[in-house]
Amino acid sequence: MCGIVGAVAQRDVAEILIEGLKRLEYRGYDSAGVAVIHQGELTRTRRVGKVQELADALQTAPLAGGTGIAHTRWATHGEPSERNAHPHQSGSDIAVVHNGIIENHAKLREMLKGLGYQFNSDTDTEVICHLVDHELKSAPGLLAAVQATVKQLEGAYGTVVIDRRDPERLVVARSGSPLVIGFGLGENFVASDQLALLPVTRTFAFLEEGDVAEVTRREVHIYDLDGNPVVREKKESEITHDAGDKGEYRHYMLKEIYEQPMALARTLEGRIAQQRVLDSAFGDNAAELLKDIKHVQIIACGTSYHAGMAARYWLEDWAGVSCNVEIASEFRYRKSHLFPNSLLVTISQSGETADTLAAMRLAKEMGYKATLTICNAPGSSLVRESDMAYMMKAGAEIGVASTKAFTVQLAGLLMLTAALGRYNSMSVEMQAAIAQSLQSMPAKVEQALGLDDAIAELAEDFADKSHALFLGRGDQYPIAMEGALKLKEISYIHAEAYASGELKHGPLALIDADMPVIVVAPNNELLEKLKSNVEEVRARGGLMYVFADVDAEFASDDTMKVIPVPHCDEFMAPLIYTIPLQLLSYHVALIKGTDVDQPRNLAKSVTVE
Ligand code: HGA
């Protein structure tokens, strides 16, 4: 979603700001802009479309100046257009970038209009600039004006404010949208994600909820919600692989699909010993917190929700703990029942998913025994605020459609199943079998990637299709859901997933030759049931694509194309069957010619509600 970069330095900063925005591009956005203070004047350039268009505009008309802010916008209030792109200004003095949503913007807008302010955009953000300008009339300086402003805001914000009359200062404020301060030598930076600043610094301090900070070239002062000075620990970035380039791959998504064996090997490293999963995989304090857990509540959105759905089968079947899974945006707005000895598990690639974060905070108030996050971003809000964290170590994921994060989440959740199983009803033999299965995952995924060419050929069949149906049973049902989500995200084909036992309760009515049906069929105890469902489709003239275990005895014919998947054990099967579905959606999108890495209307890290 929206990205923020800011800098205060002795050198010209426009190039640093643009590079920072480029590094946040993968999150999805519709317009971009930059504002810089130079010789007491505020200059601004904004463009609809890609950051490159903004960069090209700056080539033609460069912006000099050592203090500046920049933004990529994913519109929530007001259409994507140049006048709605950030930075927004109050007159020619104040410029503001903002991530989040100001919920009381309409009321504030009326109040500010009454004070004589004119609005030049349809955004909620613009109220921030005018409020700061108004507060500056009585406040001793920019910091005090921003502190007075944020007290009037309801909703979520990560915001950076500059004033041309006070040119060596950025004032930043965070509530509900992440912000990080990057420390340089005689220059300092701010951003919504440390990734943006890696070319200029590796030393960061993460702002906490309610913090307001004043950043100059040499000093950073941070204040909490009540205005008291606070110290936020400086940390060296743990990001080891810079996500900068696609290497030999045509798209980040394909690169990330192929990185899965490596990402899985990394996530397993040091977490399995003596044929069992170590509690320390979930943090130093995990043994103490996990041992009495009898119930797990999983909260997530999108792809992460599908990982959680698969884990429900495992936790109940194998670990002997009860489990509920819920979409974060639903959980946070309803009353739910708290079972004794409950663990709350959040799953989020970015650790900043707004709904998941809010649900976690709510659950803490409800009195869950402990909170655990399965997360790929060190230092993110979910990691900092949870009692335990399983750090995924998948490496930066740039493609908006999640691939390697999903399979690494599955591996992490399987580890959690084994860890909780040990304190509940799982036999030592099963713990060892899971440990063994986890360790052989990277090699098996490598084998599954060998299906790439066959799937590329198969994808041709989907080029003229507008709908597709995915079927699975048991823990393959969430995999079918994930397959359908991938296809709709990047190829814009309408796809739905059903637990195949549900077919005759409705979706069979949709079956005809124009509705391809994709079936995931590992050789498990539900195979015979699944075969009956396949017959139900065949009898109605449906055309099927069956990803089946080599031993499952499916044979291709006029109505069915069978793609043999390497044989694998039941613990890793959901993860292995994910691979061909990822490849299928990728190849269909290639044929359709869509923007694979940045599909329309979508954003990577969903930091607004
Ligand atoms: N509400 C602001 C910012 C949107 C945002 O944070 N998106 O991720 C706008 O619409 O401009």
XYZ file of C-alpha atoms and ligand atoms in Angstrom:
620
model
C 0.000 0.000 0.000
C 1.119 3.606 0.411
C 4.801 4.180 0.920
C 6.525 7.057 2.683
C 10.124 8.218 2.422
C 11.611 11.357 3.966
C 15.122 12.750 4.299
C 16.964 15.627 5.906
C 20.538 15.943 4.660
C 23.196 18.319 3.416
C 23.102 16.819 -0.076
C 20.183 16.897 -2.524
C 17.735 14.201 -1.486
C 15.364 13.793 -4.460
C 17.312 10.816 -5.817
C 17.325 9.070 -2.412
C 13.587 9.647 -2.123
C 12.869 8.245 -5.592
C 15.054 5.183 -4.978
C 13.187 4.672 -1.688
C 9.834 4.851 -3.472
C 11.033 2.358 -6.081
C 11.869 -0.043 -3.304
C 8.311 0.242 -1.987
C 6.697 -0.020 -5.424
C 5.928 -3.707 -5.037
C 3.311 -2.858 -2.429
C 0.991 -1.539 -5.097
C 0.015 2.109 -5.620
C -1.621 4.363 -8.179
C 0.314 7.639 -8.040
C 3.482 9.105 -6.600
C 4.876 12.446 -5.548
C 7.762 14.281 -3.964
C 8.199 17.674 -2.256
C 11.527 19.277 -1.426
C 12.532 22.482 0.363
C 15.226 24.481 -1.427
C 16.346 27.981 -0.547
C 13.253 28.574 1.526
C 10.837 27.430 -1.187
C 8.685 24.318 -1.292
C 8.593 22.564 -4.676
C 6.474 19.584 -5.508
C 6.110 17.134 -8.398
C 3.371 14.504 -8.601
C 2.387 11.951 -11.218
C -0.335 9.376 -11.720
C 1.074 5.937 -12.562
C 4.487 4.464 -11.941
C 7.335 5.951 -9.891
C 9.354 5.891 -13.126
C 7.065 8.589 -14.513
C 7.848 10.730 -11.495
C 11.565 9.959 -11.933
C 11.341 10.962 -15.619
C 9.623 14.224 -14.672
C 12.464 14.964 -12.246
C 14.999 14.272 -14.999
C 13.400 17.001 -17.052
C 12.878 19.394 -14.136
C 15.217 18.377 -11.281
C 14.332 19.241 -7.681
C 17.260 20.442 -5.578
C 17.131 20.531 -1.793
C 18.296 18.634 1.294
C 14.933 18.235 3.052
C 12.134 16.356 1.384
C 9.280 13.889 1.565
C 7.916 11.435 -0.991
C 4.964 9.085 -1.254
C 3.351 6.331 -3.271
C -0.413 6.478 -2.887
C -2.962 3.657 -2.978
C -6.157 5.670 -3.002
C -8.676 5.222 -0.229
C -10.364 8.656 -0.340
C -10.600 10.295 -3.743
C -9.811 8.832 -7.151
C -6.230 8.177 -8.262
C -5.296 11.524 -9.864
C -2.535 14.081 -9.723
C -4.500 16.447 -7.500
C -5.152 13.657 -4.994
C -1.545 12.375 -5.026
C 0.619 13.182 -1.999
C 2.422 15.302 -0.798
C -0.467 17.629 0.017
C 0.147 21.244 0.888
C -1.364 23.975 2.975
C -0.616 27.086 0.967
C 3.025 27.209 0.020
C 4.379 26.483 3.515
C 3.392 23.057 4.775
C 3.670 19.717 2.941
C 2.430 16.383 4.237
C 2.536 12.727 3.250
C 0.227 10.291 4.981
C -0.503 6.570 5.091
C -3.779 5.460 6.618
C -7.285 6.833 6.904
C -8.460 9.857 8.890
C -11.937 8.743 9.878
C -13.168 12.154 11.116
C -11.906 13.952 8.000
C -15.368 15.210 6.969
C -15.931 16.979 10.283
C -12.426 18.439 10.302
C -12.823 19.591 6.706
C -15.970 21.540 7.599
C -14.265 23.080 10.614
C -11.208 24.073 8.530
C -13.359 25.496 5.743
C -15.036 27.614 8.410
C -11.577 28.931 9.290
C -11.060 29.942 5.658
C -8.974 27.020 4.350
C -9.483 25.950 0.740
C -9.240 22.301 -0.205
C -7.485 21.222 -3.386
C -8.019 17.453 -3.200
C -10.673 14.905 -2.273
C -8.404 13.117 0.170
C -8.815 12.704 3.897
C -5.092 13.540 4.153
C -5.456 17.197 3.238
C -7.032 18.005 6.605
C -3.675 17.206 8.235
C -1.824 19.979 6.345
C -4.371 22.653 7.128
C -4.650 21.579 10.757
C -0.870 21.837 11.147
C -0.924 25.249 9.488
C -3.719 26.363 11.784
C -2.009 25.038 14.917
C 1.228 26.759 13.937
C -0.483 30.077 14.488
C -0.418 29.438 18.240
C 2.183 26.649 18.672
C 5.843 27.452 19.359
C 7.090 25.278 16.492
C 6.359 22.487 13.996
C 6.710 19.711 16.580
C 4.141 21.300 18.902
C 1.816 21.977 15.965
C 1.933 18.343 14.841
C 1.403 17.169 18.429
C -1.664 19.385 18.676
C -2.865 18.178 15.250
C -2.658 14.453 15.905
C -4.710 14.876 19.075
C -7.618 15.869 16.808
C -7.252 12.958 14.362
C -9.367 9.819 14.573
C -8.315 6.804 12.504
C -4.905 5.662 11.360
C -1.885 7.614 10.288
C 1.783 7.427 9.566
C 2.600 10.954 8.529
C 5.572 13.219 7.805
C 5.298 17.008 7.808
C 7.694 19.659 6.558
C 7.530 23.471 6.737
C 9.458 25.635 4.284
C 10.033 28.250 7.024
C 11.782 25.642 9.191
C 13.687 23.849 6.427
C 15.946 21.515 8.405
C 13.284 19.502 10.169
C 10.919 16.598 9.527
C 8.173 15.940 12.045
C 6.702 12.454 11.921
C 3.822 10.826 13.762
C 2.593 7.272 13.936
C -0.697 5.721 14.969
C -1.817 2.577 13.186
C 0.584 2.898 10.217
C 4.239 1.959 10.663
C 7.118 4.418 10.497
C 10.803 3.856 10.968
C 13.631 6.351 11.482
C 16.905 5.622 9.672
C 20.118 7.073 11.088
C 22.859 8.288 8.746
C 26.073 10.248 9.268
C 25.076 13.888 9.491
C 21.790 13.033 7.780
C 18.662 11.213 8.862
C 15.737 9.540 7.168
C 12.223 8.273 7.742
C 10.174 5.662 5.892
C 7.168 3.434 6.209
C 9.469 0.410 5.783
C 13.192 -0.025 6.370
C 13.493 -1.602 2.876
C 13.178 1.903 1.400
C 16.264 3.146 3.213
C 18.686 0.227 2.912
C 20.873 2.009 0.316
C 21.525 4.852 2.799
C 21.509 3.255 6.254
C 21.159 -0.010 8.147
C 20.497 1.556 11.575
C 16.860 1.976 12.461
C 14.510 2.863 15.302
C 10.878 1.837 14.995
C 8.300 4.318 16.243
C 5.679 2.985 18.647
C 1.967 3.719 18.529
C 1.279 7.350 19.393
C 4.889 8.504 18.938
C 5.698 11.877 17.433
C 9.304 12.545 16.455
C 11.351 15.486 15.342
C 14.146 14.599 12.939
C 16.960 16.944 11.965
C 20.280 16.206 10.266
C 22.062 15.599 13.559
C 19.349 14.801 16.081
C 16.251 12.719 16.558
C 13.876 13.385 19.463
C 10.948 11.053 20.037
C 7.924 11.765 22.246
C 5.164 9.400 23.332
C 1.421 9.950 23.206
C 1.534 12.188 26.271
C 4.418 14.262 24.962
C 7.055 12.713 27.231
C 10.506 12.213 25.667
C 11.151 8.499 25.013
C 14.017 6.433 23.663
C 13.303 3.851 20.976
C 16.092 1.336 20.697
C 18.332 1.610 17.636
C 18.693 -1.673 15.775
C 20.834 -2.847 12.902
C 18.700 -4.169 10.054
C 18.494 -7.950 9.909
C 17.583 -7.953 6.243
C 20.315 -9.972 4.610
C 19.109 -10.362 1.063
C 18.310 -7.220 -0.691
C 15.264 -7.762 -2.811
C 16.510 -5.304 -5.404
C 16.603 -7.368 -8.556
C 14.842 -10.125 -10.425
C 18.049 -11.817 -11.539
C 17.489 -14.206 -14.419
C 13.712 -14.272 -13.867
C 11.118 -12.439 -15.879
C 9.041 -11.587 -12.816
C 9.543 -11.414 -9.061
C 6.699 -13.871 -8.683
C 8.515 -16.522 -10.701
C 11.756 -15.817 -8.837
C 9.928 -16.230 -5.553
C 8.255 -19.465 -6.671
C 11.710 -20.832 -7.497
C 13.194 -19.547 -4.238
C 10.920 -21.808 -2.210
C 13.385 -24.666 -1.616
C 15.918 -22.127 -0.310
C 13.344 -20.239 1.762
C 12.145 -23.500 3.317
C 15.701 -24.605 4.099
C 16.300 -21.254 5.799
C 13.123 -21.394 7.857
C 14.024 -24.887 9.120
C 17.605 -24.055 10.015
C 18.368 -24.546 13.708
C 14.768 -25.347 14.539
C 14.771 -29.135 14.417
C 17.046 -31.333 16.526
C 16.923 -34.902 17.792
C 13.947 -35.612 15.568
C 11.721 -32.961 17.014
C 10.766 -29.343 16.484
C 12.379 -27.077 19.083
C 10.118 -24.733 21.068
C 12.745 -22.028 20.605
C 11.584 -21.730 16.962
C 8.809 -19.558 18.424
C 11.051 -17.433 20.670
C 13.109 -17.767 23.825
C 10.080 -17.818 26.121
C 8.032 -20.267 24.009
C 8.442 -23.448 26.103
C 6.829 -21.723 29.080
C 4.019 -20.194 27.053
C 3.137 -23.201 24.870
C 3.019 -25.963 27.445
C -0.510 -25.380 28.777
C -2.171 -24.441 25.475
C -5.404 -26.361 24.751
C -6.988 -24.144 22.115
C -5.650 -22.120 19.207
C -7.373 -19.145 17.586
C -5.796 -18.247 14.253
C -6.333 -14.762 12.784
C -5.200 -13.793 9.291
C -6.234 -12.330 5.928
C -5.951 -13.504 2.311
C -3.260 -16.058 1.591
C -2.218 -16.163 5.259
C -5.795 -17.098 6.124
C -5.529 -20.110 3.821
C -2.352 -21.206 5.608
C -4.264 -20.930 8.876
C -7.160 -22.991 7.443
C -4.759 -25.816 6.586
C -3.241 -25.673 10.076
C -6.655 -26.151 11.653
C -6.823 -29.657 10.188
C -3.351 -30.445 11.535
C -3.792 -28.999 15.009
C -7.055 -30.841 15.584
C -6.116 -34.108 13.803
C -2.561 -34.505 15.003
C -1.806 -32.211 17.937
C -5.091 -32.794 19.756
C -5.800 -29.105 20.402
C -8.972 -27.416 19.239
C -8.595 -24.654 16.702
C -10.659 -21.853 15.161
C -9.559 -19.805 12.182
C -11.050 -16.452 11.335
C -10.521 -13.603 8.908
C -9.112 -10.679 10.903
C -11.592 -8.093 9.625
C -14.465 -10.274 10.906
C -12.905 -11.256 14.219
C -12.143 -7.679 15.219
C -15.727 -6.498 14.891
C -17.627 -9.276 16.615
C -17.840 -10.667 20.107
C -16.073 -14.013 20.297
C -15.851 -16.565 23.051
C -12.531 -17.049 24.805
C -11.719 -20.691 25.598
C -9.460 -21.429 28.574
C -5.727 -21.737 27.834
C -6.042 -20.219 24.395
C -3.194 -19.209 22.157
C -3.810 -16.461 19.609
C -1.837 -16.984 16.409
C -1.604 -14.200 13.839
C -0.188 -14.850 10.377
C 1.057 -11.939 8.277
C 3.880 -11.674 5.767
C 4.449 -7.973 6.472
C 3.581 -7.919 10.175
C 1.684 -4.694 9.494
C -1.631 -6.002 8.112
C -3.987 -3.464 9.677
C -6.909 -5.806 10.417
C -4.686 -8.569 11.802
C -2.859 -6.113 14.036
C -6.127 -4.696 15.362
C -7.474 -8.221 15.978
C -4.317 -9.128 17.905
C -4.625 -6.026 20.086
C -8.260 -6.843 20.766
C -7.379 -10.441 21.677
C -4.761 -9.199 24.139
C -7.422 -7.175 25.904
C -9.664 -10.276 25.974
C -7.070 -12.161 28.008
C -5.611 -14.819 25.716
C -2.924 -16.825 27.496
C -0.348 -15.861 24.891
C 0.008 -14.380 21.416
C 2.222 -15.735 18.665
C 2.821 -14.225 15.255
C 4.048 -16.036 12.165
C 5.694 -13.228 10.310
C 8.327 -12.439 7.702
C 9.265 -8.905 8.778
C 11.614 -8.474 11.724
C 10.830 -5.351 13.722
C 7.254 -5.157 12.413
C 4.374 -4.232 14.707
C 3.096 -7.800 15.030
C 6.550 -9.080 15.966
C 7.093 -6.334 18.508
C 3.701 -6.621 20.147
C 3.284 -10.403 20.271
C 4.518 -12.562 23.152
C 6.165 -14.956 20.699
C 7.242 -14.762 17.078
C 8.020 -17.395 14.483
C 10.276 -15.484 12.110
C 9.666 -16.925 8.668
C 13.028 -15.966 7.119
C 11.519 -16.350 3.657
C 13.445 -13.310 2.404
C 11.737 -10.223 1.001
C 8.673 -11.080 -1.056
C 8.103 -8.497 -3.766
C 5.392 -10.046 -5.959
C 2.010 -8.873 -4.709
C 0.646 -12.418 -5.083
C 2.206 -14.304 -2.192
C 4.022 -17.549 -3.012
C 7.066 -18.378 -0.913
C 5.577 -16.656 2.130
C 2.618 -19.060 1.930
C 4.670 -22.254 1.809
C 6.975 -21.013 4.566
C 3.913 -20.170 6.663
C 2.685 -23.732 6.132
C 6.058 -25.075 7.299
C 5.946 -22.801 10.371
C 2.414 -23.936 11.190
C 3.399 -27.582 10.821
C 6.194 -26.903 13.303
C 3.683 -25.319 15.652
C 1.505 -28.430 15.297
C 4.426 -30.617 16.335
C 5.442 -28.292 19.183
C 1.911 -28.145 20.625
C 1.391 -31.832 19.915
C 4.269 -32.659 22.222
C 2.397 -31.015 25.132
C -0.860 -32.687 24.130
C -1.651 -35.977 22.412
C 0.974 -36.422 19.675
C 3.091 -39.568 19.810
C 6.875 -39.339 19.770
C 6.788 -41.271 16.472
C 4.541 -38.688 14.853
C 6.717 -35.833 16.139
C 9.706 -37.544 14.527
C 7.795 -38.154 11.291
C 6.841 -34.472 11.081
C 10.445 -33.426 11.760
C 11.578 -35.791 9.020
C 8.941 -34.510 6.611
C 9.906 -30.890 7.277
C 13.525 -31.671 6.551
C 12.748 -33.298 3.241
C 10.476 -30.461 2.071
C 13.093 -28.362 0.237
C 14.127 -31.295 -1.974
C 10.533 -32.309 -2.652
C 9.558 -28.767 -3.617
C 12.511 -28.737 -6.002
C 11.066 -31.873 -7.600
C 7.600 -30.316 -7.851
C 9.105 -27.291 -9.627
C 10.079 -29.745 -12.359
C 6.404 -29.631 -13.447
C 6.898 -26.098 -14.754
C 7.081 -26.918 -18.482
C 4.102 -29.270 -18.416
C 2.053 -26.638 -16.596
C 3.091 -23.880 -19.023
C 1.589 -26.005 -21.807
C -1.571 -26.688 -19.839
C -2.039 -22.972 -19.166
C -2.878 -22.442 -22.875
C -6.256 -24.089 -22.210
C -7.166 -21.258 -19.809
C -6.443 -18.364 -22.145
C -10.075 -17.988 -23.261
C -11.724 -18.938 -19.977
C -13.516 -16.512 -17.692
C -14.190 -18.849 -14.773
C -12.528 -21.769 -13.016
C -13.438 -24.047 -10.144
C -10.869 -25.527 -7.735
C -11.654 -28.644 -5.715
C -9.932 -30.268 -2.758
C -10.813 -32.190 0.376
C -9.484 -32.085 3.943
C -6.306 -30.043 4.276
C -6.209 -29.744 0.480
C -9.381 -27.656 0.537
C -7.456 -24.574 1.748
C -4.871 -25.334 -0.949
C -7.649 -25.264 -3.550
C -8.721 -21.906 -2.054
C -5.195 -20.589 -2.357
C -5.003 -21.849 -5.961
C -8.224 -20.016 -6.797
C -6.996 -16.842 -5.096
C -3.717 -16.903 -7.063
C -5.567 -17.326 -10.353
C -7.948 -14.444 -9.710
C -5.240 -12.156 -8.314
C -2.919 -12.255 -11.275
C -4.921 -13.480 -14.285
C -8.241 -11.801 -13.340
C -10.087 -15.039 -14.110
C -12.973 -15.526 -11.725
C -12.075 -18.585 -9.678
C -13.762 -20.276 -6.764
C -12.763 -23.129 -4.518
C -15.011 -25.731 -3.000
C -14.520 -28.611 -0.637
C -15.427 -31.233 -3.218
C -18.022 -32.844 -0.937
C -19.987 -29.610 -1.354
C -20.278 -29.934 -5.145
C -23.744 -31.384 -5.188
C -24.979 -28.691 -2.790
C -24.799 -26.037 -5.463
C -21.708 -25.577 -7.613
C -22.442 -28.614 -9.833
C -25.005 -26.345 -11.511
C -22.097 -24.324 -12.933
C -20.348 -27.221 -14.632
C -20.092 -27.136 -18.417
C -17.323 -27.230 -21.009
C -16.461 -23.559 -20.354
C -15.752 -24.078 -16.687
C -12.389 -25.782 -16.151
C -12.280 -27.726 -12.892
C -8.920 -28.039 -11.153
C -8.604 -30.875 -8.673
C -5.835 -31.489 -6.102
C -5.653 -35.197 -5.428
C -2.883 -36.514 -3.194
C -2.980 -40.177 -2.301
C -4.625 -39.916 1.119
C -7.571 -41.431 2.943
C -10.005 -39.130 1.130
C -8.821 -40.178 -2.342
C -11.721 -42.533 -3.051
C -14.238 -39.893 -1.938
C -12.520 -37.377 -4.197
C -12.674 -39.804 -7.126
C -16.456 -39.985 -6.709
C -16.604 -36.175 -6.825
C -14.518 -36.231 -10.009
C -17.059 -38.619 -11.542
C -19.858 -36.206 -10.607
C -18.109 -33.514 -12.642
C -17.346 -35.845 -15.543
C -21.006 -36.921 -15.751
C -21.978 -33.264 -16.286
C -19.568 -32.675 -19.171
C -16.985 -30.779 -17.127
C -13.349 -30.522 -18.235
C -10.948 -31.450 -15.460
C -7.290 -30.840 -14.649
C -6.237 -33.220 -11.930
C -2.996 -32.755 -9.995
C -2.675 -36.269 -8.657
C -0.184 -38.383 -6.778
C 1.733 -40.598 -9.187
C 0.170 -43.579 -7.400
C -3.391 -42.273 -7.339
C -4.405 -44.128 -10.524
C -5.965 -41.279 -12.430
C -5.612 -41.506 -16.211
C -5.886 -38.731 -18.772
C -8.728 -38.961 -21.305
C -10.996 -36.626 -23.306
C -12.511 -35.072 -20.224
C -9.539 -35.089 -17.891
C -5.890 -34.052 -18.014
C -3.861 -35.666 -15.265
C -0.651 -34.004 -14.080
C 1.320 -36.479 -11.952
C 2.753 -34.882 -8.808
C 5.768 -36.485 -7.090
C 4.749 -38.795 -4.275
C 4.976 -37.187 -0.839
C 3.914 -37.889 2.747
C 0.681 -36.519 4.246
C 2.443 -33.833 6.335
C 3.970 -32.038 3.393
C 1.259 -32.777 0.789
C -0.570 -29.408 1.109
C 2.701 -27.580 0.613
C 3.765 -29.686 -2.367
C 0.404 -29.386 -4.163
C 0.594 -25.610 -3.769
C 3.557 -25.472 -6.169
C 1.774 -26.574 -9.375
C -1.141 -24.260 -8.597
C 1.242 -21.296 -8.225
C 2.867 -22.188 -11.545
C -0.515 -22.557 -13.225
C -1.671 -19.085 -12.191
C 1.684 -17.607 -13.231
C 1.568 -19.126 -16.729
C -2.074 -18.222 -17.260
C -1.273 -14.617 -16.293
C 1.651 -14.595 -18.739
C -0.657 -15.683 -21.543
C -3.239 -13.103 -20.528
C -0.536 -10.425 -20.458
C -1.434 -9.001 -17.058
C 0.922 -7.153 -14.702
C 2.056 -10.272 -12.828
C 4.010 -8.575 -10.032
C 1.676 -5.661 -9.470
C -1.833 -6.796 -10.390
C -4.459 -4.086 -10.753
C -6.167 -2.698 -7.636
C -4.066 -4.774 -5.239
C -1.422 -3.855 -2.699
C 1.223 -5.965 -1.034
C 1.159 -4.932 2.570
C -2.407 -4.038 3.497
C -1.827 -1.338 6.083
C -5.293 0.199 5.891
C -8.560 -1.353 7.040
N -6.191 8.004 2.779
C -5.084 8.482 2.015
C -3.908 7.528 2.113
C -4.274 6.140 1.658
C -3.337 5.033 2.080
O -2.690 5.031 3.127
N -3.268 3.941 1.303
O -2.459 2.874 1.620
C -5.478 8.715 0.565
O -6.490 8.209 0.086
O -4.765 9.462 -0.101
